[in-house]
CSV table of C-alpha atoms in Angstrom, one decimal:
chain,number,residue,atom,x,y,z
A,68,MET,CA,0.0,0.0,0.0
A,69,SER,CA,1.4,3.4,-0.9
A,70,THR,CA,2.1,6.2,1.5
A,71,ALA,CA,-0.6,8.3,-0.3
A,72,SER,CA,-3.2,5.6,0.5
A,73,LEU,CA,-2.1,5.4,4.2
A,74,LEU,CA,-2.3,9.0,5.3
A,75,GLY,CA,-5.6,10.9,5.9
A,76,ILE,CA,-4.9,13.9,3.9
A,77,GLN,CA,-5.6,14.6,0.3
A,78,SER,CA,-3.5,16.6,-2.1
A,79,GLN,CA,-4.5,17.5,-5.6
A,80,GLN,CA,-3.3,14.0,-6.6
A,81,HIS,CA,-4.1,11.8,-3.6
A,82,ARG,CA,-6.5,11.1,-0.9
A,83,ILE,CA,-4.9,9.8,2.3
A,84,PRO,CA,-6.5,8.2,5.4
A,85,LEU,CA,-4.5,9.7,8.3
A,86,LEU,CA,-2.6,6.8,9.7
A,87,SER,CA,-1.7,6.2,13.2
A,88,ASP,CA,0.4,3.7,15.0
A,89,PRO,CA,-1.2,2.4,18.2
A,90,ALA,CA,2.2,1.3,19.5
A,91,CYS,CA,3.3,5.0,19.3
A,92,GLY,CA,0.2,6.2,21.0
A,93,PHE,CA,-1.3,8.0,18.0
A,94,PRO,CA,-5.1,8.2,17.8
A,95,ARG,CA,-6.8,6.2,15.0
A,96,ARG,CA,-7.6,9.5,13.2
A,97,ALA,CA,-5.8,12.8,13.8
A,98,HIS,CA,-8.4,15.6,13.9
A,99,LEU,CA,-6.9,18.4,11.9
A,100,ALA,CA,-9.9,20.5,12.5
A,101,ALA,CA,-9.2,20.4,16.2
A,102,GLN,CA,-6.3,22.9,15.7
A,103,SER,CA,-6.9,26.2,17.4
A,104,PRO,CA,-8.2,29.0,15.3
A,105,GLY,CA,-5.4,30.9,13.5
A,106,ALA,CA,-3.1,27.9,13.8
A,107,GLY,CA,-2.1,28.1,10.2
A,108,PRO,CA,-3.1,26.0,7.2
A,109,ARG,CA,-5.4,23.1,7.8
A,110,ALA,CA,-7.1,20.5,5.7
A,111,VAL,CA,-10.5,21.5,4.5
A,112,GLY,CA,-12.5,18.5,3.5
A,113,GLY,CA,-9.3,16.5,3.6
A,114,VAL,CA,-7.5,18.6,1.0
A,115,VAL,CA,-4.0,20.0,1.6
A,116,PRO,CA,-4.0,23.8,1.0
A,117,GLU,CA,-2.4,25.0,-2.2
A,118,GLY,CA,1.3,25.8,-2.0
A,119,ILE,CA,1.8,23.5,1.1
A,120,PRO,CA,4.2,20.5,0.5
A,121,VAL,CA,2.3,17.3,1.2
A,122,LEU,CA,5.1,15.8,3.2
A,123,LEU,CA,5.3,18.8,5.5
A,124,PHE,CA,1.6,18.8,6.0
A,125,GLN,CA,1.5,15.1,6.8
A,126,ALA,CA,4.5,15.4,9.1
A,127,HIS,CA,2.9,18.3,11.0
A,128,ALA,CA,-0.4,16.4,11.4
A,129,VAL,CA,1.4,13.3,12.8
A,130,VAL,CA,3.8,15.2,15.1
A,131,SER,CA,1.0,17.5,16.4
A,132,ALA,CA,-1.1,14.4,17.3
A,133,SER,CA,1.8,13.1,19.5
A,134,THR,CA,1.7,13.6,23.2
A,135,ASP,CA,5.0,15.4,23.4
A,136,GLN,CA,4.5,17.6,20.3
A,137,GLU,CA,7.8,16.3,19.0
A,138,MET,CA,8.9,13.1,17.3
A,139,ALA,CA,12.2,11.4,16.4
A,140,SER,CA,12.9,11.3,12.7
A,141,ARG,CA,13.0,7.5,12.6
A,142,ASP,CA,9.6,7.3,14.3
A,143,LEU,CA,8.1,9.9,12.0
A,144,ALA,CA,9.5,7.9,9.0
A,145,ALA,CA,7.9,4.7,10.3
A,146,VAL,CA,4.5,6.4,10.7
A,147,LEU,CA,4.6,8.1,7.3
A,148,GLY,CA,5.9,4.9,5.6
A,149,ARG,CA,9.1,6.6,4.5
A,150,HIS,CA,12.8,5.6,4.7
A,151,PRO,CA,14.3,6.7,8.0
A,152,ASN,CA,17.5,7.9,6.3
A,153,THR,CA,15.6,10.3,3.9
A,154,ILE,CA,12.8,11.8,6.0
A,155,GLY,CA,15.1,14.2,7.9
A,156,PRO,CA,16.9,15.5,4.8
A,157,ASP,CA,13.6,15.8,2.9
A,158,LEU,CA,11.9,17.7,5.6
A,159,CYS,CA,14.9,19.9,6.4
A,160,ALA,CA,15.1,20.9,2.7
A,161,LEU,CA,11.4,22.0,2.9
A,162,LEU,CA,12.2,24.0,6.1
A,163,ARG,CA,15.3,25.6,4.6
A,164,GLU,CA,13.3,26.7,1.5
A,165,VAL,CA,11.2,29.0,3.8
A,166,GLY,CA,14.0,30.0,6.2
A,167,VAL,CA,12.9,27.8,9.1
A,168,ASP,CA,15.6,26.3,11.4
A,169,ARG,CA,15.0,23.4,13.8
A,170,PRO,CA,15.7,24.4,17.4
A,171,ASP,CA,18.6,22.8,19.2
A,172,GLY,CA,20.2,21.6,16.0
A,173,GLY,CA,17.3,19.3,15.4
A,174,LYS,CA,17.7,17.4,18.6
A,175,ILE,CA,14.6,16.6,20.7
A,176,LYS,CA,14.0,15.5,24.3
A,177,ALA,CA,13.9,11.8,23.4
A,178,ARG,CA,17.2,9.9,23.9
A,179,TYR,CA,19.0,7.0,22.4
A,180,ALA,CA,18.6,4.0,24.7
A,181,GLY,CA,22.3,3.0,24.6
A,182,ASN,CA,24.2,6.2,25.1
A,183,GLY,CA,21.6,8.8,26.3
A,184,LYS,CA,22.3,11.3,23.5
A,185,PRO,CA,19.3,13.2,22.1
A,186,LEU,CA,17.6,11.9,19.0
A,187,PRO,CA,17.2,14.0,15.9
A,188,GLY,CA,13.6,14.9,15.2
A,189,PHE,CA,11.0,17.5,14.6
A,190,THR,CA,8.7,19.6,16.9
A,191,ALA,CA,5.2,20.5,16.0
A,192,ALA,CA,6.0,24.2,16.6
A,193,CYS,CA,8.9,24.1,14.1
A,194,LEU,CA,6.8,22.4,11.4
A,195,GLN,CA,4.0,24.9,12.1
A,196,ARG,CA,6.3,27.8,11.4
A,197,ALA,CA,7.2,26.2,8.1
A,198,LEU,CA,3.5,25.6,7.2
A,199,ASP,CA,2.8,29.3,8.1
A,200,ALA,CA,5.7,30.4,5.9
A,201,TYR,CA,4.5,28.3,2.9
A,202,ALA,CA,1.0,29.6,3.4
A,203,ALA,CA,2.1,33.2,3.5
A,204,ARG,CA,3.8,32.8,0.1
A,205,ALA,CA,1.0,30.8,-1.5
A,206,PRO,CA,-0.9,32.3,-4.4
A,207,GLY,CA,-3.9,34.3,-3.1
A,208,SER,CA,-2.3,34.7,0.4
A,209,PRO,CA,-2.7,38.2,1.9
A,210,ALA,CA,1.1,38.3,2.3
A,211,THR,CA,1.7,37.5,-1.4
A,212,PRO,CA,1.9,40.5,-3.7
A,213,ALA,CA,-0.5,40.3,-6.6
């Protein structure tokens, strides 16, 4: 089954049922509409807003649904059905494109079991800043000159 058929968001090309992993504590369906008002782009009728990269939108939905509002890259890759060695570079490229940096060099609170060093990952707040930046430059955005 493809990633597009596993995630609950729809882009112009795909419809995705938002996946969850009970072992990771994610709910069966992430409720994107439960975001607070003004929290940036959100799916309307399951469609990713124009100008927002699908991977970024999916990653934000999954990380926002997590208890800690952060997730290790390897866990995010598993939930999204992507390779753990490519999810970090792919998302970082999307963040760099709009001038967003990950706090603490991309390290999160979670630690490697063997040596206690912080894991690389993403926070919901960082991904939200990137979503907001993409939304601001999207066609028809109030921040985009006509």
